[in-house]
Tab-separated table of C-alpha atoms in Angstrom:
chain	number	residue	atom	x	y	z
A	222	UNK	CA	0.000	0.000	0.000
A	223	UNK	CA	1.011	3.621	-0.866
A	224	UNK	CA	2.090	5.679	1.958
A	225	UNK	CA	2.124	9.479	2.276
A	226	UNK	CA	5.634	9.510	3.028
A	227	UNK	CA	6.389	7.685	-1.058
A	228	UNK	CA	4.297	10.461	-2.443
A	229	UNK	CA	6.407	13.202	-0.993
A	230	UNK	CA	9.473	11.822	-1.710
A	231	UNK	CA	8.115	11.312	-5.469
A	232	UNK	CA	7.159	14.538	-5.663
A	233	UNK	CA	10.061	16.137	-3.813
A	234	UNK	CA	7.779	18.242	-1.198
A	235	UNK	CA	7.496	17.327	2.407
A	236	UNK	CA	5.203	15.181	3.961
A	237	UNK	CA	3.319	17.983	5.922
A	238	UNK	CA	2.646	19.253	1.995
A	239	UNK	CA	0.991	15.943	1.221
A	240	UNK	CA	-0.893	15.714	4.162
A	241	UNK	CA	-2.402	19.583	3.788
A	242	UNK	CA	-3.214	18.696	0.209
A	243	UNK	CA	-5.716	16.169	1.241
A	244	UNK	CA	-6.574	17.880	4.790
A	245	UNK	CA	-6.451	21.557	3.784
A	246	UNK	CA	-6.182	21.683	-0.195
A	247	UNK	CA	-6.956	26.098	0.334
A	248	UNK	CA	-3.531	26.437	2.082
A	249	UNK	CA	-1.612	24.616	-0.831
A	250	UNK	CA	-0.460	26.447	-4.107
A	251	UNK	CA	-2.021	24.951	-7.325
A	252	UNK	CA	1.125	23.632	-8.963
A	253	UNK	CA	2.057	21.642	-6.065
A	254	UNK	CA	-1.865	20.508	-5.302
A	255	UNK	CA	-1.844	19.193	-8.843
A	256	UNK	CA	1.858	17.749	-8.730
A	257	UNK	CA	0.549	15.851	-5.365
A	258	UNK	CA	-3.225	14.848	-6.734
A	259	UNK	CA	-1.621	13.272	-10.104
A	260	UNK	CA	0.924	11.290	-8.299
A	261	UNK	CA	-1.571	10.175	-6.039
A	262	UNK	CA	-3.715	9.245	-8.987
A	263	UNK	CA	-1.150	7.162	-10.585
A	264	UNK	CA	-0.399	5.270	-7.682
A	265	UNK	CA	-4.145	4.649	-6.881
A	266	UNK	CA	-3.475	6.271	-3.247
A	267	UNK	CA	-6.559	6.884	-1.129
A	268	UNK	CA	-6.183	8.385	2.241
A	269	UNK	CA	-7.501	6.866	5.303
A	270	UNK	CA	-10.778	8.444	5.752
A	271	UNK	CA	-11.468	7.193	9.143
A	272	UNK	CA	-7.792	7.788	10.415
A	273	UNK	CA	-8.130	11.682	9.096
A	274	UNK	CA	-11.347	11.734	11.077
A	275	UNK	CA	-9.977	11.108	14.017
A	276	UNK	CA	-6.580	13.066	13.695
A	277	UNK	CA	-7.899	15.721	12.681
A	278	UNK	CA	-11.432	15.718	14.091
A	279	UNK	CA	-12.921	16.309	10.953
A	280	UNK	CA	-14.547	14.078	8.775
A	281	UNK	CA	-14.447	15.074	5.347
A	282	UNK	CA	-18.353	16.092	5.744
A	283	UNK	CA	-20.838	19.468	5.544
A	284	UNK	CA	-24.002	19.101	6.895
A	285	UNK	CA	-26.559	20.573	5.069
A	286	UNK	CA	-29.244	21.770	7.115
A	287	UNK	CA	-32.601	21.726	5.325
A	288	UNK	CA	-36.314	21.191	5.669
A	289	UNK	CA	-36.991	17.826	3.745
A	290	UNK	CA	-40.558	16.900	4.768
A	291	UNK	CA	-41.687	15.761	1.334
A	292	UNK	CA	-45.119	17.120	1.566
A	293	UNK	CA	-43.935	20.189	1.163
A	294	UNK	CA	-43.424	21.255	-2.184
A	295	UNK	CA	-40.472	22.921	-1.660
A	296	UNK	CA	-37.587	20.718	-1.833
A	297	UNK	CA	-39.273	19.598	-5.542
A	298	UNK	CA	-38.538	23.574	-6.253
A	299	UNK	CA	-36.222	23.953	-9.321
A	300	UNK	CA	-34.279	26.946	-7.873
A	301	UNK	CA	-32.951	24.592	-4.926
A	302	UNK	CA	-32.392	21.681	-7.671
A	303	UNK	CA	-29.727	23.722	-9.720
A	304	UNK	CA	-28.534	25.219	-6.069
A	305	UNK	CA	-27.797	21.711	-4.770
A	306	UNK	CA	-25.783	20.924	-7.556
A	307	UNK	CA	-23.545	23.765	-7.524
A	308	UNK	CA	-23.257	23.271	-4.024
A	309	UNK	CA	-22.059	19.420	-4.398
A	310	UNK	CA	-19.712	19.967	-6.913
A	311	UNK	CA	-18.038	22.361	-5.954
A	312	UNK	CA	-17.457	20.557	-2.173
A	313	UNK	CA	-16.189	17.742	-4.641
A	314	UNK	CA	-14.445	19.439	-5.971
A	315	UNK	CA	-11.855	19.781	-2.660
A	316	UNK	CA	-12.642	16.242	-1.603
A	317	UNK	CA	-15.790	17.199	0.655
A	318	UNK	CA	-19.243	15.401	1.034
A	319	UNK	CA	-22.549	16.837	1.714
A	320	UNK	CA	-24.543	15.221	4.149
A	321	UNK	CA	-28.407	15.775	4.614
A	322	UNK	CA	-29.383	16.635	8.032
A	323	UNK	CA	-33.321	15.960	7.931
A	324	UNK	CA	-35.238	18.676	9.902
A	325	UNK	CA	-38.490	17.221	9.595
A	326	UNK	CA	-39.525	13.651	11.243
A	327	UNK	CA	-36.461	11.931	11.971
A	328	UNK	CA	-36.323	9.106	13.943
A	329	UNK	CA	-32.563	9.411	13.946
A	330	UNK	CA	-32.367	12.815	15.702
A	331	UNK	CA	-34.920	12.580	17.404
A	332	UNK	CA	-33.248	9.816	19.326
A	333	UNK	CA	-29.976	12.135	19.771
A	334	UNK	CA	-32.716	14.620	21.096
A	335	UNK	CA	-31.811	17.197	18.474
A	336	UNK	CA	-34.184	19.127	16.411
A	337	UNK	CA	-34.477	22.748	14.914
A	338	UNK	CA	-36.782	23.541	18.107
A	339	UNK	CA	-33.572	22.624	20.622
A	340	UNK	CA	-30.573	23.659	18.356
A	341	UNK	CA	-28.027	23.447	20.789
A	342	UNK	CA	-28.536	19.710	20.965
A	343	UNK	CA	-28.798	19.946	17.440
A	344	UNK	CA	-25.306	21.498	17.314
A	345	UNK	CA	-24.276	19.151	19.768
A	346	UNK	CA	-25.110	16.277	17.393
A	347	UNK	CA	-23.269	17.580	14.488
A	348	UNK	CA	-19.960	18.372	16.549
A	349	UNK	CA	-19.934	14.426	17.525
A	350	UNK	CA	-20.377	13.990	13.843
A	351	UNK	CA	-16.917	16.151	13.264
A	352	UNK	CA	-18.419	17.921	10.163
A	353	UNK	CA	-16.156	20.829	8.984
A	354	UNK	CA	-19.325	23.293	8.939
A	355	UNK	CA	-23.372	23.095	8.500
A	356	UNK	CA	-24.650	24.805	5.417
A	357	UNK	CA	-28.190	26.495	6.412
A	358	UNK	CA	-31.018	26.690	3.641
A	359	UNK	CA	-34.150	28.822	4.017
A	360	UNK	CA	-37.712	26.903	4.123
A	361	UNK	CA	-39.366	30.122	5.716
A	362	UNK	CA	-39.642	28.971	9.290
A	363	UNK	CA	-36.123	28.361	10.064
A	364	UNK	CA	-35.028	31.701	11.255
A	365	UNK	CA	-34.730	31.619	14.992
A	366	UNK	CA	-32.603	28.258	14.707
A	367	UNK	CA	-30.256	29.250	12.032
A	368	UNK	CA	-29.500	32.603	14.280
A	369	UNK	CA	-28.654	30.244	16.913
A	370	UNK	CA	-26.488	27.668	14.563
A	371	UNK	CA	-24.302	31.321	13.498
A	372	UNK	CA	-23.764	31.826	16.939
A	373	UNK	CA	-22.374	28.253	17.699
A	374	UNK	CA	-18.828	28.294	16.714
A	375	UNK	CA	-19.239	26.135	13.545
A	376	UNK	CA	-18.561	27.544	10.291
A	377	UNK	CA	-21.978	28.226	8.952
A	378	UNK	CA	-22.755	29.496	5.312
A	379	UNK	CA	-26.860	30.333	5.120
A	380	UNK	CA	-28.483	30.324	1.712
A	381	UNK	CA	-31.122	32.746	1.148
A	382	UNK	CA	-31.167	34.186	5.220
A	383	UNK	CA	-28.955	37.363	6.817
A	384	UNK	CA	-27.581	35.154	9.700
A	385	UNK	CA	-24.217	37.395	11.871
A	386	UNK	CA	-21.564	35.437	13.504
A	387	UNK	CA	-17.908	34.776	13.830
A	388	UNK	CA	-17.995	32.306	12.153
A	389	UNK	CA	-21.118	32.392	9.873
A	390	UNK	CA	-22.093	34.173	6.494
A	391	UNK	CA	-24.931	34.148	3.951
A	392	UNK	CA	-25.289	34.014	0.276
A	393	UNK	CA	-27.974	35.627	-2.044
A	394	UNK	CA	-29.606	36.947	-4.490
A	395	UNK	CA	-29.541	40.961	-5.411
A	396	UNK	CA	-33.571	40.559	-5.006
A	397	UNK	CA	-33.972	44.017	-4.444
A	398	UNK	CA	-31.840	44.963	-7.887
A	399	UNK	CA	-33.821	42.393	-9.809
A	400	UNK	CA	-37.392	43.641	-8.482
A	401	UNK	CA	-36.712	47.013	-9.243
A	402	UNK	CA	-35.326	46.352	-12.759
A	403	UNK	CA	-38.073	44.077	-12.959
A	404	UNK	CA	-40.695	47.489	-12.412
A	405	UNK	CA	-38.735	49.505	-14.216
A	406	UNK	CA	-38.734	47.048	-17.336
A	407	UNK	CA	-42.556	47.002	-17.161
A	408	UNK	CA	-42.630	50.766	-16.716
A	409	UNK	CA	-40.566	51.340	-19.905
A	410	UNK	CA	-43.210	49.145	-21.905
A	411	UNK	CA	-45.934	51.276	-21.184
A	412	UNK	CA	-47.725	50.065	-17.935
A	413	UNK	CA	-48.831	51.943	-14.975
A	414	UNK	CA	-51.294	49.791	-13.206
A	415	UNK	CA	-48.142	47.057	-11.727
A	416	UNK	CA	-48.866	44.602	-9.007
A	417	UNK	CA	-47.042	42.227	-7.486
A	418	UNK	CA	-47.488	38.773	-6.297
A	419	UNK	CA	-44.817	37.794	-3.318
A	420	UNK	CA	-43.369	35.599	-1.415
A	421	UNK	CA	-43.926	35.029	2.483
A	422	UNK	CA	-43.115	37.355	4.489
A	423	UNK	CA	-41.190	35.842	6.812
A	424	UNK	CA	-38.696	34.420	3.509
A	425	UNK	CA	-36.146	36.886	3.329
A	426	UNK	CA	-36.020	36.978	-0.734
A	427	UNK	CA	-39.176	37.546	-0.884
A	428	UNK	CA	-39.320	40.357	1.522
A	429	UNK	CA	-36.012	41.970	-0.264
A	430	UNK	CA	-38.316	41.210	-3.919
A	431	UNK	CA	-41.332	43.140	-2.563
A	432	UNK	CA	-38.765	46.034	-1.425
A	433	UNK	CA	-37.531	46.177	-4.672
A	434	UNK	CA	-40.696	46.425	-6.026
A	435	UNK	CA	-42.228	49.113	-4.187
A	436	UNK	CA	-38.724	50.866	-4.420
A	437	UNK	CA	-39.306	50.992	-7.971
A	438	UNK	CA	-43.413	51.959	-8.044
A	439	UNK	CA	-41.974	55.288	-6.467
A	440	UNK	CA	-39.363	55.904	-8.123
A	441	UNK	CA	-41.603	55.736	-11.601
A	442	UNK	CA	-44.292	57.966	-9.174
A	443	UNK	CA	-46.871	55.595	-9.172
A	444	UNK	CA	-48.881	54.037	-6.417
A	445	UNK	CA	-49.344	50.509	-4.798
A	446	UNK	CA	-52.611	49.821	-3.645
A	447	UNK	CA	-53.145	47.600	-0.821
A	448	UNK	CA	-55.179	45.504	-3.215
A	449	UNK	CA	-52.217	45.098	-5.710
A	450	UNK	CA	-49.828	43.119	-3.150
A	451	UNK	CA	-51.236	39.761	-2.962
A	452	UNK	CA	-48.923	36.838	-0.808
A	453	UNK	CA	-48.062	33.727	-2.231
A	454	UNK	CA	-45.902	30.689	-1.273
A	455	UNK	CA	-43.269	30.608	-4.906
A	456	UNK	CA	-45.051	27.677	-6.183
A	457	UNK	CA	-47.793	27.569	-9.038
A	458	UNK	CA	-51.225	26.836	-6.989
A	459	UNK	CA	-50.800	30.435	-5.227
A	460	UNK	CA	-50.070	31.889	-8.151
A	461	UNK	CA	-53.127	31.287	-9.870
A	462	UNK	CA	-55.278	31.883	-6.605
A	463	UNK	CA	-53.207	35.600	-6.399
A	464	UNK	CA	-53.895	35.976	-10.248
A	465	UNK	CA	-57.657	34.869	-9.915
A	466	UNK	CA	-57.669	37.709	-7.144
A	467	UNK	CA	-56.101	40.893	-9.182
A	468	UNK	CA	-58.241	40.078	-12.044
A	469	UNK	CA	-61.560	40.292	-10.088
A	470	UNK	CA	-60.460	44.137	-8.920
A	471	UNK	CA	-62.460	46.952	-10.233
A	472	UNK	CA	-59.484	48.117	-11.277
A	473	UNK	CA	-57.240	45.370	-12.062
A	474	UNK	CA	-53.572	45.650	-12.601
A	475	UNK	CA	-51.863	45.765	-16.499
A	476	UNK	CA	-49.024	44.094	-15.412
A	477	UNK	CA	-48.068	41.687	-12.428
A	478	UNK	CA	-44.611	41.207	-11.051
A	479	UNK	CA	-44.331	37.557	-9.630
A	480	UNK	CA	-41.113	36.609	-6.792
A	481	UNK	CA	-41.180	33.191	-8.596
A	482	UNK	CA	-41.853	31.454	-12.017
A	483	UNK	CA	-43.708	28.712	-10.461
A	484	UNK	CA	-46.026	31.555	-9.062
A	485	UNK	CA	-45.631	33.511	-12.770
A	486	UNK	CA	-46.882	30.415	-14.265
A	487	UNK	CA	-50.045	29.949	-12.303
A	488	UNK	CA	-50.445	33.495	-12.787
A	489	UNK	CA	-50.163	32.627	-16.492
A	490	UNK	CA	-52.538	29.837	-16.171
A	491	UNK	CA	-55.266	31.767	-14.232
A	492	UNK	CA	-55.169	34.790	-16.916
A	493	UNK	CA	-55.605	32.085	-20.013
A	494	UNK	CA	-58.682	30.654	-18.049
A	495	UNK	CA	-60.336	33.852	-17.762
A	496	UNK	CA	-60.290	34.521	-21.124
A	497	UNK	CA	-57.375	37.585	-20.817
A	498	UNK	CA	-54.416	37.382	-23.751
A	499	UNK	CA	-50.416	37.660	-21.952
A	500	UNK	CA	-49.276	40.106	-22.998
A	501	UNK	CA	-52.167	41.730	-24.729
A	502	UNK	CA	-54.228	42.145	-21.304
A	503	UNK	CA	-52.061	41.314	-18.624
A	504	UNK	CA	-48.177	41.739	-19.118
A	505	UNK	CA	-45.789	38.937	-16.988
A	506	UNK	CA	-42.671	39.364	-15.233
A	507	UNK	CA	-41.172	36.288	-13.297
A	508	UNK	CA	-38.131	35.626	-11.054
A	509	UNK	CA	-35.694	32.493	-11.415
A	510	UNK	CA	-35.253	31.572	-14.509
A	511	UNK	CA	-36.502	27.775	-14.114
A	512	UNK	CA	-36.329	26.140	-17.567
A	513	UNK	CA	-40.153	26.157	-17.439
A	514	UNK	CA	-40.141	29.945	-18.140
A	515	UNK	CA	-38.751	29.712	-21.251
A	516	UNK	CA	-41.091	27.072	-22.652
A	517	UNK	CA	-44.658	28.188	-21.919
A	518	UNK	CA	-46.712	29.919	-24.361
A	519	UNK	CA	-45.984	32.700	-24.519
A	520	UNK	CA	-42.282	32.710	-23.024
A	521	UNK	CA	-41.557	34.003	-19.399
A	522	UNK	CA	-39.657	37.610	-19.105
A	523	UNK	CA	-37.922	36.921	-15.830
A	524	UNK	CA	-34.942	37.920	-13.556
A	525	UNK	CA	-32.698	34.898	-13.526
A	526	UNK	CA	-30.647	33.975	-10.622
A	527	UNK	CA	-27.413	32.262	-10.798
A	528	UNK	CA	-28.479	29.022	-8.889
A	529	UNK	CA	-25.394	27.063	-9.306
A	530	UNK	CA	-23.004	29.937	-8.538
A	531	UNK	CA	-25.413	30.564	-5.274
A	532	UNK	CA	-24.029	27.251	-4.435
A	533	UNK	CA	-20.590	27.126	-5.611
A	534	UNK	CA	-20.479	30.390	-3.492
A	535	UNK	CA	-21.632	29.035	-0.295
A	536	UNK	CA	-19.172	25.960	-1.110
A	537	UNK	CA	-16.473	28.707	-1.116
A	538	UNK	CA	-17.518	30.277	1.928
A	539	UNK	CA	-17.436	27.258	4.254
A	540	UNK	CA	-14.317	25.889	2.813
A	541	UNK	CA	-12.129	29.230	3.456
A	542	UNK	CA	-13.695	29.045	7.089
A	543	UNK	CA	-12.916	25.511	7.291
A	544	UNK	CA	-9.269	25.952	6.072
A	545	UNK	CA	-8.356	29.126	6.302
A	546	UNK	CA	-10.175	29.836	9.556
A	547	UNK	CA	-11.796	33.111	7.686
A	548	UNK	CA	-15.008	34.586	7.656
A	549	UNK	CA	-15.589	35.349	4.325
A	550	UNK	CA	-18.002	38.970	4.192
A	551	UNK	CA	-22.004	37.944	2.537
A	552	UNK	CA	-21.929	36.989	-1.330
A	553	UNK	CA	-24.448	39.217	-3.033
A	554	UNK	CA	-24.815	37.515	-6.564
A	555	UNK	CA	-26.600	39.676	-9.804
A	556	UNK	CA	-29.434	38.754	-11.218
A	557	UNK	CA	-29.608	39.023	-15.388
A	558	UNK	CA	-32.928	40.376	-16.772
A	559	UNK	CA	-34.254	38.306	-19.465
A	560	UNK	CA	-36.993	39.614	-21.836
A	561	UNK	CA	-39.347	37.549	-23.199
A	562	UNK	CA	-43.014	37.667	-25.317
A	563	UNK	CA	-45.024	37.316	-21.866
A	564	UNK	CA	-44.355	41.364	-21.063
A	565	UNK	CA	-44.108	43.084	-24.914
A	566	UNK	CA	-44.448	46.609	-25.219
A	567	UNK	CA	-48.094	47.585	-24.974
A	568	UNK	CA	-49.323	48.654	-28.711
């Protein structure tokens, strides 16, 4: 068997090089990473997961921290699909593993006595685990237990949530740059009447969209009526029950701002069954970019989001805690408007 003590010698670095290349690849420079990785290769050498473990107290492992209860819709929502994914390669990418840490139901911590209600045992649970860091996403309801993960000591990245700590950070969205140049795009084709269908409040994206939206209304001097901000939950069903709503004002709106496809798209449903023509009537403006938007009829406008860079970010962020022993400051990522038939200029 291949020890680490061959490999140095073969690649004429020390064996406290070797050992940070598969322990701490961040503290490393490339050339001698990839000098150390290909002679490792070639030899077939894998490193003894359990013995790192233990001698270093770190397992190789990031908890993600995520609510999974599958009758929710939410962990079927596109956005987190392409998130997840960006997320798990780039950990991969430097030899790390995700590993799910179920927050709704288990058996398994309930037995450990750890749940998002008692995060300290929680905590507790994941430091006899040695993961290198917890990586916190969103479901709406999760806020007073990821402020009390930030404040634990671990390295914790949050997705989608402003969470302070020495050791914690957050990634995002600009979703209060999209909104706005989400208004101001409808603006500039000739609408006035602009509502907005949005997120729950207690989501932070959604509270940042609806900021950026009434941001905008007054900076193009127009007015948002009570009527004209109708909550959803991002996924199609409220969507069409906020569309169904707007179109039975009085008054009802020219154009509707949505936080989500998913919610654009029942919107876009909802419009077709009463008869009204997108853009014609009613012009669309989305939020995501899910590959859905691009192929109803007619086409989504929306603000996309760079899901897999939301992830490779957060990847970034726990692994320069991890190894460097940094806290990186909050990655705000653009968003990219994309213009498509469902908001043409008015004729």
């Amino acid at each position: 068997m291949t020890t680490i003590r061959e490999i140095a010698e073969l690649c004429g670095v020390s064996v406290a090089t070797v050992s940070r290349v598969f322990n701490r690849p961040l503290t490393v420079s490339r050339e001698k990473r990839e000098v150390v990785e290909r002679v490792a290769r070639e030899l077939d050498y894998r490193p003894n997961e359990s013995a790192r473990a233990l001698a270093s107290r770190r397992s190789g492992l990031i908890g993600l921290v995520w609510d999974t209860d599958h009758r929710r819709p939410g962990w079927r929502h596109p956005y987190l699909q392409e998130l997840l994914i960006g997320l798990k390669t780039a950990l991969s990418a430097h030899g790390y593993h995700l590993l799910m840490l179920a927050t709704s139901g288990s058996a398994a911590l309930r037995a450990v006595g750890a749940s998002l209600a008692d995060p300290v045992a929680y905590v507790n649970m994941t430091r006899r685990h040695h993961l290198g860091g917890l990586v916190l996403i969103d479901s709406g309801k999760d806020g007073p237990a990821f402020t009390a993960f930030a404040q634990s000591g671990l390295p914790c990245v949050a997705v989608d949530v402003v969470v302070s700590g020495d050791r914690a950070t957050y990634v995002t969205s600009d979703n209060v740059g999209g909104a706005r140049e989400a208004v101001r795009h409808l603006v500039e084709a000739g609408h006035r009447r602009i509502a907005t269908i949005t997120g729950p409040p207690a989501n932070s994206p959604a509270a940042d969209r609806l900021a950026g939206f009434r941001t905008a209304m007054a900076e193009a001097g127009l007015d948002v009526p009570d009527d004209h901000v109708v909550t959803g939950d991002f996924h199609r069903g409220s969507g069409q029950d906020a569309m169904r709503r707007l179109i039975a004002l009085p008054s009802p709106p020219t154009a509707v701002f949505c936080a989500s496809d998913e919610m654009a798209v029942g919107a876009l449903l909802a419009a077709r069954h009463a008869g009204l023509r997108v853009p014609d009537d009613v012009a669309l403006v989305g939020f995501d970019d899910i590959e859905l938007a691009a192929l109803v009829d007619p086409p989504l406008t929306t603000l996309a989001q760079d899901k897999a860079g939301i992830g490779a970010a957060a990847a970034h962020a726990i692994l320069t805690m991890v190894h460097n022993g940094q806290t990186p400051p909050p990655a705000v990522l653009p968003t990219r408007l994309i213009p498509r038939a469902s908001s043409r200029a008015r004729r």
